[in-house]
Amino acid sequence: AAGVIQSPRHLIKEKRETATLKCYPIPRHDTVYWYQQGPGQDPQFLISFYEKMQSDKGSIPDRFSAQQFSDYHSELNMSSLELGDSALYFCASSFSGLGGDEQFFGPGTRLTVL
Amino acid sequence: GENVEQHPSTLSVQEGDSAVIKCTYSDSASNYFPWYKQELGKRPQLIIDIRSNVGEKKDQRIAVTLNKTAKHFSLHITETQPEDSAVYFCAASISGTSYGKLTFGQGTILTVHP
């Protein structure tokens, strides 16, 4: 079965650089979530999209932005990177219809800011 | 917003023993409570979930109970095996809406000793 795809899997950037993370949800899933997980921490919700519109926003810095495209893939853009942005970034997708509670997580992108 | 508290933060058991992890949530509107197992550097994997219209659910060695009045839910693992060693997260969300973000507990590091 198709799963959530994230790219790249690993990314190394310098401070003040920019990064773009991509997420391809499971086909026919209409909702995408982004989570940030720091070392030894629980995943923290950043932002979500339902049918290509932003549906909810969490603790996402103003330096970050995201969008969902017509093909339902989503991108998280991160600018002016800081050391504290080093984390695992997970994308998850779900189907909002009946019984569609489960969020399916992608393998994550490990971002290291030097 | 929702707040999820999880205890204990670490749990060490002998193989074959039972393990219990407890969570409390604050938002009475939450109606979906998944449990995730996460190995180091990997994605969270759903192991069991429960909805607010159910008090208990069991899947082989894993069971979850929910007390809506007390806003409390628990994970029970019986006959633990070394392969059960991982970090376990509880979570809560309001499903069936475009606001279905997951709020995670702080995690429990479970170690099963052979």
mmCIF file of N, CA and C in Angstrom, chain A residues 2-4 24-33 49-52 68 71-73 92-97 100 102-105:
data_model
loop_
_atom_site.group_PDB
_atom_site.id
_atom_site.type_symbol
_atom_site.label_atom_id
_atom_site.label_comp_id
_atom_site.label_asym_id
_atom_site.label_seq_id
_atom_site.Cartn_x
_atom_site.Cartn_y
_atom_site.Cartn_z
ATOM 1 N N ALA A 2 0.391 2.288 -0.673
ATOM 2 C CA ALA A 2 1.164 3.528 -0.742
ATOM 3 C C ALA A 2 1.229 4.163 0.631
ATOM 4 N N GLY A 3 2.384 4.754 0.929
ATOM 5 C CA GLY A 3 2.542 5.443 2.196
ATOM 6 C C GLY A 3 2.856 6.902 1.955
ATOM 7 N N VAL A 4 2.981 7.663 3.018
ATOM 8 C CA VAL A 4 3.353 9.065 2.925
ATOM 9 C C VAL A 4 4.842 9.143 2.566
ATOM 10 N N TYR A 24 4.402 14.089 0.296
ATOM 11 C CA TYR A 24 3.423 13.570 -0.656
ATOM 12 C C TYR A 24 2.484 12.642 0.111
ATOM 13 N N PRO A 25 1.242 13.077 0.330
ATOM 14 C CA PRO A 25 0.319 12.280 1.156
ATOM 15 C C PRO A 25 -0.152 11.022 0.432
ATOM 16 N N ILE A 26 -0.773 10.154 1.192
ATOM 17 C CA ILE A 26 -1.363 8.955 0.615
ATOM 18 C C ILE A 26 -2.476 9.373 -0.365
ATOM 19 N N PRO A 27 -2.556 8.739 -1.530
ATOM 20 C CA PRO A 27 -3.604 9.116 -2.500
ATOM 21 C C PRO A 27 -4.996 9.104 -1.880
ATOM 22 N N ARG A 28 -5.773 10.120 -2.204
ATOM 23 C CA ARG A 28 -7.151 10.313 -1.731
ATOM 24 C C ARG A 28 -7.230 10.837 -0.297
ATOM 25 N N HIS A 29 -6.094 11.009 0.370
ATOM 26 C CA HIS A 29 -6.126 11.687 1.666
ATOM 27 C C HIS A 29 -6.224 13.175 1.424
ATOM 28 N N ASP A 30 -7.116 13.845 2.171
ATOM 29 C CA ASP A 30 -7.385 15.257 1.904
ATOM 30 C C ASP A 30 -6.803 16.201 2.960
ATOM 31 N N THR A 31 -6.160 15.660 3.981
ATOM 32 C CA THR A 31 -5.627 16.493 5.065
ATOM 33 C C THR A 31 -4.159 16.148 5.298
ATOM 34 N N VAL A 32 -3.358 17.178 5.415
ATOM 35 C CA VAL A 32 -1.922 17.025 5.667
ATOM 36 C C VAL A 32 -1.550 17.796 6.936
ATOM 37 N N TYR A 33 -0.760 17.160 7.783
ATOM 38 C CA TYR A 33 -0.275 17.782 9.018
ATOM 39 C C TYR A 33 1.252 17.787 8.995
ATOM 40 N N PHE A 49 -3.335 21.351 6.558
ATOM 41 C CA PHE A 49 -4.071 21.767 5.367
ATOM 42 C C PHE A 49 -5.192 20.767 5.089
ATOM 43 N N TYR A 50 -6.351 21.302 4.770
ATOM 44 C CA TYR A 50 -7.480 20.482 4.368
ATOM 45 C C TYR A 50 -7.916 20.941 2.985
ATOM 46 N N GLU A 51 -7.911 20.041 2.049
ATOM 47 C CA GLU A 51 -8.300 20.378 0.674
ATOM 48 C C GLU A 51 -7.572 21.639 0.182
ATOM 49 N N LYS A 52 -6.287 21.663 0.416
ATOM 50 C CA LYS A 52 -5.377 22.697 -0.093
ATOM 51 C C LYS A 52 -5.516 24.058 0.592
ATOM 52 N N GLN A 68 -0.115 23.801 0.400
ATOM 53 C CA GLN A 68 -0.486 22.535 -0.230
ATOM 54 C C GLN A 68 -0.878 22.849 -1.666
ATOM 55 N N ASP A 71 -1.917 19.146 -6.512
ATOM 56 C CA ASP A 71 -1.789 17.683 -6.517
ATOM 57 C C ASP A 71 -1.751 17.116 -5.093
ATOM 58 N N TYR A 72 -2.036 17.960 -4.119
ATOM 59 C CA TYR A 72 -2.123 17.620 -2.689
ATOM 60 C C TYR A 72 -0.779 17.472 -1.994
ATOM 61 N N HIS A 73 0.329 17.557 -2.714
ATOM 62 C CA HIS A 73 1.585 17.516 -1.991
ATOM 63 C C HIS A 73 1.773 18.841 -1.247
ATOM 64 N N ALA A 92 2.152 14.045 8.101
ATOM 65 C CA ALA A 92 1.159 12.983 8.251
ATOM 66 C C ALA A 92 -0.050 13.332 7.397
ATOM 67 N N SER A 93 -0.711 12.315 6.901
ATOM 68 C CA SER A 93 -1.929 12.575 6.125
ATOM 69 C C SER A 93 -3.074 11.738 6.658
ATOM 70 N N SER A 94 -4.268 12.225 6.409
ATOM 71 C CA SER A 94 -5.468 11.496 6.830
ATOM 72 C C SER A 94 -6.600 11.809 5.876
ATOM 73 N N PHE A 95 -7.649 10.996 6.007
ATOM 74 C CA PHE A 95 -8.857 11.179 5.222
ATOM 75 C C PHE A 95 -9.948 11.654 6.159
ATOM 76 N N SER A 96 -10.607 12.754 5.825
ATOM 77 C CA SER A 96 -11.538 13.372 6.759
ATOM 78 C C SER A 96 -12.899 12.709 6.793
ATOM 79 N N GLY A 97 -13.116 11.730 5.954
ATOM 80 C CA GLY A 97 -14.419 11.095 5.915
ATOM 81 C C GLY A 97 -14.659 10.172 7.079
ATOM 82 N N GLY A 100 -12.120 8.183 9.328
ATOM 83 C CA GLY A 100 -10.795 8.632 8.913
ATOM 84 C C GLY A 100 -10.032 9.366 9.989
ATOM 85 N N GLU A 102 -7.336 8.158 11.718
ATOM 86 C CA GLU A 102 -5.920 7.821 11.828
ATOM 87 C C GLU A 102 -5.070 8.719 10.949
ATOM 88 N N GLN A 103 -3.985 9.186 11.516
ATOM 89 C CA GLN A 103 -2.988 9.946 10.761
ATOM 90 C C GLN A 103 -1.839 9.006 10.442
ATOM 91 N N PHE A 104 -1.469 8.976 9.180
ATOM 92 C CA PHE A 104 -0.387 8.127 8.704
ATOM 93 C C PHE A 104 0.860 9.002 8.553
ATOM 94 N N PHE A 105 1.897 8.627 9.266
ATOM 95 C CA PHE A 105 3.108 9.439 9.290
ATOM 96 C C PHE A 105 4.073 9.028 8.183
#
